[in-house]
CSV table of C-alpha atoms and ligand atoms in Angstrom, one decimal:
chain,number,residue,atom,x,y,z
A,1,MET,CA,-5.0,-24.4,-14.1
A,2,ALA,CA,-4.4,-20.9,-15.3
A,3,ILE,CA,-1.2,-19.8,-17.1
A,4,LEU,CA,0.7,-17.7,-14.6
A,5,ILE,CA,1.7,-14.3,-16.1
A,6,ASP,CA,5.2,-13.8,-14.7
A,7,GLY,CA,5.4,-10.0,-14.4
A,8,LYS,CA,8.8,-10.2,-12.7
A,9,ALA,CA,10.3,-11.9,-15.7
A,10,TRP,CA,8.6,-9.7,-18.2
A,11,ALA,CA,9.8,-6.6,-16.2
A,12,ALA,CA,13.4,-7.9,-16.4
A,13,HIS,CA,13.0,-8.3,-20.1
A,14,ASP,CA,11.7,-4.7,-20.4
A,15,ARG,CA,14.5,-3.3,-18.2
A,16,ALA,CA,17.1,-5.0,-20.4
A,17,GLN,CA,15.5,-3.3,-23.5
A,18,THR,CA,15.5,0.0,-21.6
A,19,ALA,CA,19.2,-0.4,-20.7
A,20,VAL,CA,19.9,-0.9,-24.5
A,21,ALA,CA,18.0,2.3,-25.2
A,22,VAL,CA,19.9,4.2,-22.5
A,23,ALA,CA,23.2,3.0,-24.0
A,24,LYS,CA,22.1,4.3,-27.4
A,25,LEU,CA,21.3,7.7,-26.0
A,26,ALA,CA,24.7,7.7,-24.3
A,27,ASP,CA,26.2,7.6,-27.8
A,28,SER,CA,24.5,10.9,-28.4
A,29,GLY,CA,25.8,12.3,-25.1
A,30,ILE,CA,22.4,12.0,-23.4
A,31,LYS,CA,21.9,10.4,-19.9
A,32,PRO,CA,18.2,10.1,-19.0
A,33,GLY,CA,17.6,11.5,-15.6
A,34,LEU,CA,14.7,10.9,-13.1
A,35,ALA,CA,14.0,13.1,-10.1
A,36,VAL,CA,11.9,11.4,-7.4
A,37,VAL,CA,10.4,13.4,-4.6
A,38,LEU,CA,9.3,11.7,-1.5
A,39,ILE,CA,7.6,13.4,1.4
A,40,GLY,CA,7.2,12.0,4.9
A,41,GLU,CA,7.9,8.5,6.2
A,42,HIS,CA,5.0,6.4,4.8
A,43,PRO,CA,6.6,2.9,4.8
A,44,ALA,CA,5.1,1.7,1.6
A,45,SER,CA,6.0,4.9,-0.2
A,46,MET,CA,9.6,4.7,1.1
A,47,SER,CA,9.8,1.1,-0.2
A,48,TYR,CA,8.4,2.0,-3.6
A,49,VAL,CA,10.8,4.9,-4.0
A,50,ARG,CA,13.8,2.7,-3.0
A,51,GLY,CA,12.7,0.2,-5.7
A,52,LYS,CA,12.3,2.9,-8.3
A,53,ASP,CA,15.7,4.5,-7.5
A,54,LYS,CA,17.5,1.2,-7.6
A,55,ALA,CA,15.8,0.0,-10.8
A,56,ALA,CA,16.6,3.4,-12.5
A,57,SER,CA,20.3,3.2,-11.6
A,58,GLU,CA,20.5,-0.4,-12.8
A,59,VAL,CA,19.5,0.5,-16.3
A,60,GLY,CA,21.9,3.5,-16.4
A,61,ILE,CA,19.3,6.3,-15.7
A,62,TYR,CA,20.6,9.0,-13.4
A,63,SER,CA,18.3,9.0,-10.5
A,64,GLU,CA,18.1,11.5,-7.6
A,65,VAL,CA,15.7,11.1,-4.6
A,66,THR,CA,14.8,14.2,-2.6
A,67,HIS,CA,13.3,13.1,0.7
A,68,LEU,CA,11.5,15.9,2.5
A,69,PRO,CA,9.9,15.9,5.9
A,70,SER,CA,6.1,15.6,6.2
A,71,SER,CA,6.1,19.2,7.5
A,72,MET,CA,7.1,20.4,4.0
A,73,THR,CA,4.7,23.2,2.8
A,74,GLU,CA,2.9,23.1,-0.4
A,75,ALA,CA,4.6,26.3,-1.5
A,76,GLY,CA,8.0,24.8,-0.8
A,77,LEU,CA,7.2,21.7,-2.8
A,78,LEU,CA,5.9,23.7,-5.7
A,79,HIS,CA,9.1,25.7,-5.6
A,80,LEU,CA,11.2,22.5,-5.8
A,81,ILE,CA,9.1,21.2,-8.7
A,82,ARG,CA,9.6,24.5,-10.6
A,83,GLU,CA,13.4,24.1,-10.1
A,84,LEU,CA,13.2,20.4,-11.3
A,85,ASN,CA,11.2,21.5,-14.4
A,86,HIS,CA,14.1,23.7,-15.4
A,87,ASP,CA,16.9,21.3,-14.4
A,88,GLU,CA,18.2,19.9,-17.6
A,89,ARG,CA,19.6,16.8,-15.8
A,90,PHE,CA,16.1,15.5,-15.3
A,91,HIS,CA,13.9,14.3,-18.1
A,92,GLY,CA,11.3,12.8,-15.7
A,93,ILE,CA,9.9,14.0,-12.4
A,94,LEU,CA,7.9,11.7,-10.1
A,95,VAL,CA,6.3,12.9,-6.9
A,96,GLN,CA,5.5,9.8,-4.8
A,97,LEU,CA,1.8,9.7,-3.8
A,98,PRO,CA,0.0,9.9,-1.4
A,99,LEU,CA,1.0,13.4,-0.1
A,100,PRO,CA,0.4,14.6,3.4
A,101,ALA,CA,-3.2,16.0,3.8
A,102,HIS,CA,-2.1,19.6,3.9
A,103,ILE,CA,-0.7,19.4,0.4
A,104,ASN,CA,-3.1,19.5,-2.6
A,105,GLU,CA,-2.2,16.6,-4.8
A,106,GLN,CA,-3.8,18.0,-7.9
A,107,THR,CA,-2.0,21.3,-7.6
A,108,VAL,CA,1.3,19.5,-7.3
A,109,ILE,CA,0.6,17.2,-10.3
A,110,GLU,CA,-0.3,20.3,-12.4
A,111,ALA,CA,3.0,22.0,-11.5
A,112,ILE,CA,5.0,19.3,-13.2
A,113,ALA,CA,6.0,20.1,-16.8
A,114,PRO,CA,3.8,17.7,-18.9
A,115,ARG,CA,6.9,16.6,-20.9
A,116,LYS,CA,8.6,15.5,-17.6
A,117,ASP,CA,5.4,13.9,-16.2
A,118,VAL,CA,6.6,10.3,-16.4
A,119,ASP,CA,3.6,9.2,-14.3
A,120,GLY,CA,1.2,10.5,-16.9
A,121,PHE,CA,-1.0,12.2,-14.3
A,122,HIS,CA,-0.9,15.8,-15.6
A,123,PRO,CA,-4.3,16.9,-17.1
A,124,PHE,CA,-2.4,17.5,-20.4
A,125,ASN,CA,-1.3,13.9,-20.6
A,126,VAL,CA,-4.7,12.6,-19.3
A,127,GLY,CA,-6.4,14.5,-22.1
A,128,ALA,CA,-3.8,13.3,-24.7
A,129,LEU,CA,-4.6,9.7,-23.7
A,130,ALA,CA,-8.4,10.3,-23.9
A,131,LEU,CA,-7.9,11.8,-27.4
A,132,GLY,CA,-5.5,9.1,-28.6
A,133,LEU,CA,-2.7,11.7,-29.0
A,134,PRO,CA,1.0,11.1,-28.1
A,135,GLY,CA,1.8,11.8,-24.4
A,136,MET,CA,2.9,10.2,-21.2
A,137,VAL,CA,0.8,7.2,-20.2
A,138,PRO,CA,0.4,6.1,-16.5
A,139,CYS,CA,2.8,3.3,-15.7
A,140,THR,CA,0.6,0.6,-14.2
A,141,PRO,CA,-2.0,0.4,-17.0
A,142,LEU,CA,0.6,0.7,-19.7
A,143,GLY,CA,2.6,-2.1,-18.0
A,144,ILE,CA,-0.6,-4.2,-18.1
A,145,MET,CA,-1.0,-3.6,-21.8
A,146,ARG,CA,2.6,-4.8,-22.3
A,147,LEU,CA,1.7,-8.0,-20.4
A,148,PHE,CA,-1.2,-8.6,-22.8
A,149,GLU,CA,1.1,-8.1,-25.7
A,150,TYR,CA,3.9,-10.4,-24.4
A,151,GLU,CA,1.4,-13.1,-23.5
A,152,ASN,CA,-0.4,-12.8,-26.9
A,153,ILE,CA,-3.7,-12.1,-25.2
A,154,PRO,CA,-6.0,-10.6,-27.8
A,155,LEU,CA,-8.1,-7.6,-26.8
A,156,GLU,CA,-10.1,-6.6,-29.9
A,157,GLY,CA,-13.8,-7.3,-29.6
A,158,ARG,CA,-13.4,-8.9,-26.1
A,159,HIS,CA,-15.2,-7.8,-23.1
A,160,ALA,CA,-13.0,-6.3,-20.4
A,161,VAL,CA,-14.4,-5.4,-17.0
A,162,VAL,CA,-12.3,-2.9,-15.0
A,163,ILE,CA,-13.0,-2.8,-11.3
A,164,GLY,CA,-11.9,0.6,-10.0
A,165,ARG,CA,-12.0,4.1,-11.5
A,166,SER,CA,-9.0,5.8,-10.0
A,167,HIS,CA,-7.0,8.4,-12.0
A,168,ILE,CA,-3.9,6.2,-11.5
A,169,VAL,CA,-5.2,2.8,-12.7
A,170,GLY,CA,-8.9,2.4,-13.5
A,171,LYS,CA,-9.6,5.3,-15.8
A,172,PRO,CA,-6.3,5.2,-17.9
A,173,MET,CA,-6.8,1.4,-18.1
A,174,VAL,CA,-10.2,2.0,-19.7
A,175,GLN,CA,-8.7,4.4,-22.2
A,176,LEU,CA,-6.0,1.9,-23.2
A,177,LEU,CA,-8.4,-1.0,-23.5
A,178,LEU,CA,-10.8,1.1,-25.7
A,179,ALA,CA,-7.9,2.2,-27.9
A,180,ALA,CA,-7.1,-1.6,-28.3
A,181,ASN,CA,-10.8,-2.1,-29.4
A,182,ALA,CA,-11.9,-4.0,-26.4
A,183,THR,CA,-15.5,-3.5,-25.2
A,184,VAL,CA,-15.1,-2.0,-21.7
A,185,THR,CA,-17.3,-2.0,-18.6
A,186,VAL,CA,-16.1,0.1,-15.7
A,187,CYS,CA,-17.2,-0.9,-12.1
A,188,HIS,CA,-16.8,0.9,-8.8
A,189,SER,CA,-18.2,1.0,-5.3
A,190,ARG,CA,-21.7,2.0,-6.4
A,191,THR,CA,-21.9,-0.7,-9.1
A,192,LYS,CA,-24.9,-3.0,-8.7
A,193,ASP,CA,-24.5,-6.7,-9.3
A,194,LEU,CA,-20.8,-6.5,-9.7
A,195,ALA,CA,-20.5,-10.3,-9.8
A,196,GLY,CA,-23.1,-10.5,-12.6
A,197,LEU,CA,-20.9,-8.1,-14.7
A,198,THR,CA,-17.6,-9.8,-13.9
A,199,ARG,CA,-19.0,-13.2,-14.9
A,200,GLN,CA,-19.6,-11.8,-18.4
A,201,ALA,CA,-15.9,-10.6,-18.7
A,202,ASP,CA,-13.3,-12.2,-21.0
A,203,ILE,CA,-10.8,-10.0,-19.1
A,204,ILE,CA,-11.0,-8.8,-15.5
A,205,ILE,CA,-8.7,-6.0,-14.2
A,206,ALA,CA,-9.0,-5.7,-10.4
A,207,ALA,CA,-7.8,-2.3,-9.1
A,208,ILE,CA,-9.8,-2.0,-5.9
A,209,GLY,CA,-7.5,-2.0,-2.9
A,210,LYS,CA,-9.4,-4.7,-1.0
A,211,PRO,CA,-7.7,-8.0,-0.2
A,212,ARG,CA,-8.9,-11.1,-2.1
A,213,PHE,CA,-12.1,-9.3,-3.3
A,214,VAL,CA,-12.5,-11.1,-6.6
A,215,THR,CA,-13.4,-14.7,-5.9
A,216,GLY,CA,-13.6,-17.7,-8.2
A,217,ASP,CA,-17.5,-17.6,-8.4
A,218,MET,CA,-17.2,-14.1,-10.0
A,219,VAL,CA,-15.0,-15.3,-12.9
A,220,LYS,CA,-16.1,-16.9,-16.1
A,221,PRO,CA,-14.2,-20.1,-16.9
A,222,GLY,CA,-11.3,-19.2,-19.2
A,223,ALA,CA,-11.2,-15.4,-18.4
A,224,VAL,CA,-7.9,-13.5,-18.1
A,225,VAL,CA,-7.5,-12.0,-14.6
A,226,ILE,CA,-5.2,-9.1,-13.9
A,227,ASP,CA,-4.6,-8.3,-10.2
A,228,VAL,CA,-3.4,-4.8,-9.6
A,229,GLY,CA,-4.0,-4.7,-5.9
A,230,ILE,CA,-1.2,-4.4,-3.3
A,231,ASN,CA,-2.7,-5.0,0.1
A,232,ARG,CA,-1.2,-5.9,3.4
A,233,SER,CA,-3.2,-8.7,5.2
A,234,GLU,CA,-2.1,-10.7,8.2
A,235,GLY,CA,1.5,-9.4,7.7
A,236,LYS,CA,1.6,-10.5,4.1
A,237,ILE,CA,1.2,-8.8,0.7
A,238,CYS,CA,-1.8,-9.9,-1.2
A,239,GLY,CA,-3.8,-8.7,-4.2
A,240,ASP,CA,-7.4,-7.8,-4.9
A,241,VAL,CA,-8.0,-11.3,-6.3
A,242,ASP,CA,-8.4,-14.4,-4.3
A,243,PHE,CA,-5.8,-16.4,-6.1
A,244,ALA,CA,-6.7,-19.8,-4.6
A,245,SER,CA,-10.3,-19.8,-5.9
A,246,VAL,CA,-9.7,-17.8,-9.1
A,247,GLU,CA,-6.6,-19.6,-10.4
A,248,PRO,CA,-8.4,-22.9,-11.2
A,249,VAL,CA,-11.1,-21.0,-13.2
A,250,ALA,CA,-9.1,-18.4,-15.2
A,251,SER,CA,-7.0,-19.0,-18.4
A,252,HIS,CA,-4.3,-16.5,-17.3
A,253,ILE,CA,-3.7,-14.8,-14.0
A,254,THR,CA,-1.1,-12.4,-12.6
A,255,PRO,CA,0.2,-13.2,-9.1
A,256,VAL,CA,0.8,-10.7,-6.3
A,257,PRO,CA,3.7,-10.2,-5.7
A,258,ARG,CA,5.6,-10.7,-9.0
A,259,GLY,CA,2.7,-9.6,-11.3
A,260,VAL,CA,1.7,-6.1,-12.2
A,261,GLY,CA,4.0,-4.4,-9.6
A,262,PRO,CA,7.3,-5.0,-11.3
A,263,MET,CA,5.9,-4.0,-14.6
A,264,THR,CA,4.9,-0.6,-13.1
A,265,ILE,CA,8.5,0.1,-12.3
A,266,ALA,CA,9.8,-1.2,-15.6
A,267,THR,CA,7.3,1.1,-17.4
A,268,LEU,CA,8.4,4.1,-15.4
A,269,LEU,CA,12.0,3.6,-16.6
A,270,ASN,CA,10.7,3.2,-20.1
A,271,ASN,CA,8.7,6.5,-19.8
A,272,THR,CA,11.8,8.3,-18.5
A,273,VAL,CA,13.8,7.1,-21.5
A,274,LYS,CA,11.0,8.1,-23.8
A,275,ALA,CA,11.0,11.6,-22.2
A,276,ALA,CA,14.7,11.9,-22.8
A,277,SER,CA,14.4,10.7,-26.4
A,278,LEU,CA,11.6,13.2,-27.1
A,279,ARG,CA,13.7,16.0,-25.8
A,280,ALA,CA,16.7,14.9,-27.8
B,301,NDP,P1,-8.2,3.8,-5.2
B,301,NDP,O1,-8.5,3.7,-3.8
B,301,NDP,O2,-7.9,5.2,-5.8
B,301,NDP,O3,-9.5,3.3,-6.1
B,301,NDP,C1,-10.1,2.1,-5.8
B,301,NDP,C2,-11.3,1.9,-6.7
B,301,NDP,O4,-12.0,0.7,-6.3
B,301,NDP,C3,-12.3,3.1,-6.6
B,301,NDP,O5,-12.7,3.4,-7.9
B,301,NDP,C4,-13.5,2.5,-5.8
B,301,NDP,O6,-14.7,2.9,-6.2
B,301,NDP,C5,-13.3,1.0,-6.2
B,301,NDP,N1,-14.0,0.2,-5.2
B,301,NDP,C6,-13.8,0.2,-3.8
B,301,NDP,N2,-14.6,-0.7,-3.2
B,301,NDP,C7,-15.3,-1.3,-4.2
B,301,NDP,C8,-16.2,-2.3,-4.1
B,301,NDP,N3,-16.7,-2.8,-3.0
B,301,NDP,N4,-16.8,-2.7,-5.3
B,301,NDP,C9,-16.3,-2.2,-6.5
B,301,NDP,N5,-15.4,-1.2,-6.6
B,301,NDP,C10,-14.9,-0.8,-5.4
B,301,NDP,O7,-7.1,2.8,-5.6
B,301,NDP,P2,-6.0,2.7,-6.7
B,301,NDP,O8,-6.7,2.6,-8.1
B,301,NDP,O9,-4.9,3.7,-6.6
B,301,NDP,O10,-5.3,1.3,-6.4
B,301,NDP,C11,-6.0,0.1,-6.4
B,301,NDP,C12,-5.2,-1.0,-5.8
B,301,NDP,O11,-4.1,-1.2,-6.7
B,301,NDP,C13,-4.6,-0.7,-4.5
B,301,NDP,O12,-4.4,-2.0,-3.8
B,301,NDP,C14,-3.2,-0.2,-4.8
B,301,NDP,O13,-2.3,-0.4,-3.7
B,301,NDP,C15,-2.8,-1.0,-6.0
B,301,NDP,N6,-1.9,-0.4,-6.9
B,301,NDP,C16,-0.9,-1.2,-7.4
B,301,NDP,C17,0.0,-0.7,-8.3
B,301,NDP,C18,0.9,-1.6,-8.9
B,301,NDP,O14,1.9,-1.2,-9.4
B,301,NDP,N7,0.7,-3.0,-8.8
B,301,NDP,C19,0.0,0.7,-8.7
B,301,NDP,C20,-1.1,1.5,-8.2
B,301,NDP,C21,-2.0,0.9,-7.3
B,301,NDP,P3,-15.2,4.5,-6.0
B,301,NDP,O15,-14.5,5.2,-7.1
B,301,NDP,O16,-16.7,4.4,-6.1
B,301,NDP,O17,-14.8,4.8,-4.6
C-alpha cells in the first residue's frame, strides 16, 4: 500500500504560512494584490477562478476578478493587461487559460509584466528557470516540488520520468527536477515504448490529460507517482493515473482530487506574496 500524499492538507499548511507572510507585509503597509482575468463561460475555468479568488481572500490577499465576455477582442484584453501592469494595487496578474480561439495566448502572456507574472509563463520567467536564475516559477510544478520536500522524498540521483511536455506543467517540471539533481526522462505522444521507460522510473509525474492512463503494470514497485491530471470521466473527476492498479505498487501516490490541484492554488498565493515582497 502506498503512502497517500495529502495535497489538500499540505496546501492548507502552505496557505497558513502565506497568511503569516501577508500579515508581516501588512506591518509595512503592503497588501499583496492579485488580478485575475477570466474570459468566457468555460465551466472548469470559472470553477478554478472562483477557487483562486476565494483562497486569495482567505489568506488576506486583495483579489479582483475581471470576467469578460468571450467576444472580447485581443486588443481589448491587451489594453486591460497594460492597465493592470501599471496598477499599483496588483502585484500579480493571472489570465485564466485557455483563451477563446480568436485570442493569441502567447501574445497575451508576453503582455504581462514579468514581475507580475505569477503563473511564470512569460518567456522572461521561462528563461530564468532554464538558466537557474531568480524568477516566477509555474505553480503546478513548484507545488509538486514542495510535496517532495514535505514528504522527504529525495530527488538527487533518482530517475524521474515526466509524461507530458506542456509549457504549463511538463517542461517547467523537467527544469525543477534537473535543478534538484534528478536524472530526467521526458515523454510525450511520440515516445516509443512509454511503459518500458516508466518502469525504469523512481518517480513518475503524469501530466497527460487522459483519464487513468498510467496503470499498475507501467510502474516499478516502490516508485513515487505524482498525478497531475484533472479529467472528467463518467461525471466524476479523475487523474491521469489509474489509482486502483497503481496504488498497490507505488511507495507514494497523490490522489485526484486532493493531490496536486490544491497545491497549485497554494503556490499561486505564495507567488503573489513573493511578487509583493520583491516590489517592497
Ligand atoms: P497538455 O494537453 O498541454 O499536454 C499534454 C501532454 O501529454 C503533451 O505533451 C502530450 O504530448 C502528452 N501526451 C498526450 N497523449 C499522450 C500519450 N498517449 N502518451 C504520452 N504522452 C502523451 O496538458 P497540460 O500539461 O496542460 O495538462 C495535463 C493534465 O494536467 C490535464 O489533465 C490538465 O487538466 C491537468 N492540469 C492540472 C493542474 C493541477 O493543478 N492539478 C494544472 C494544470 C494542468 P505532445 O506534446 O506530443 O502532444
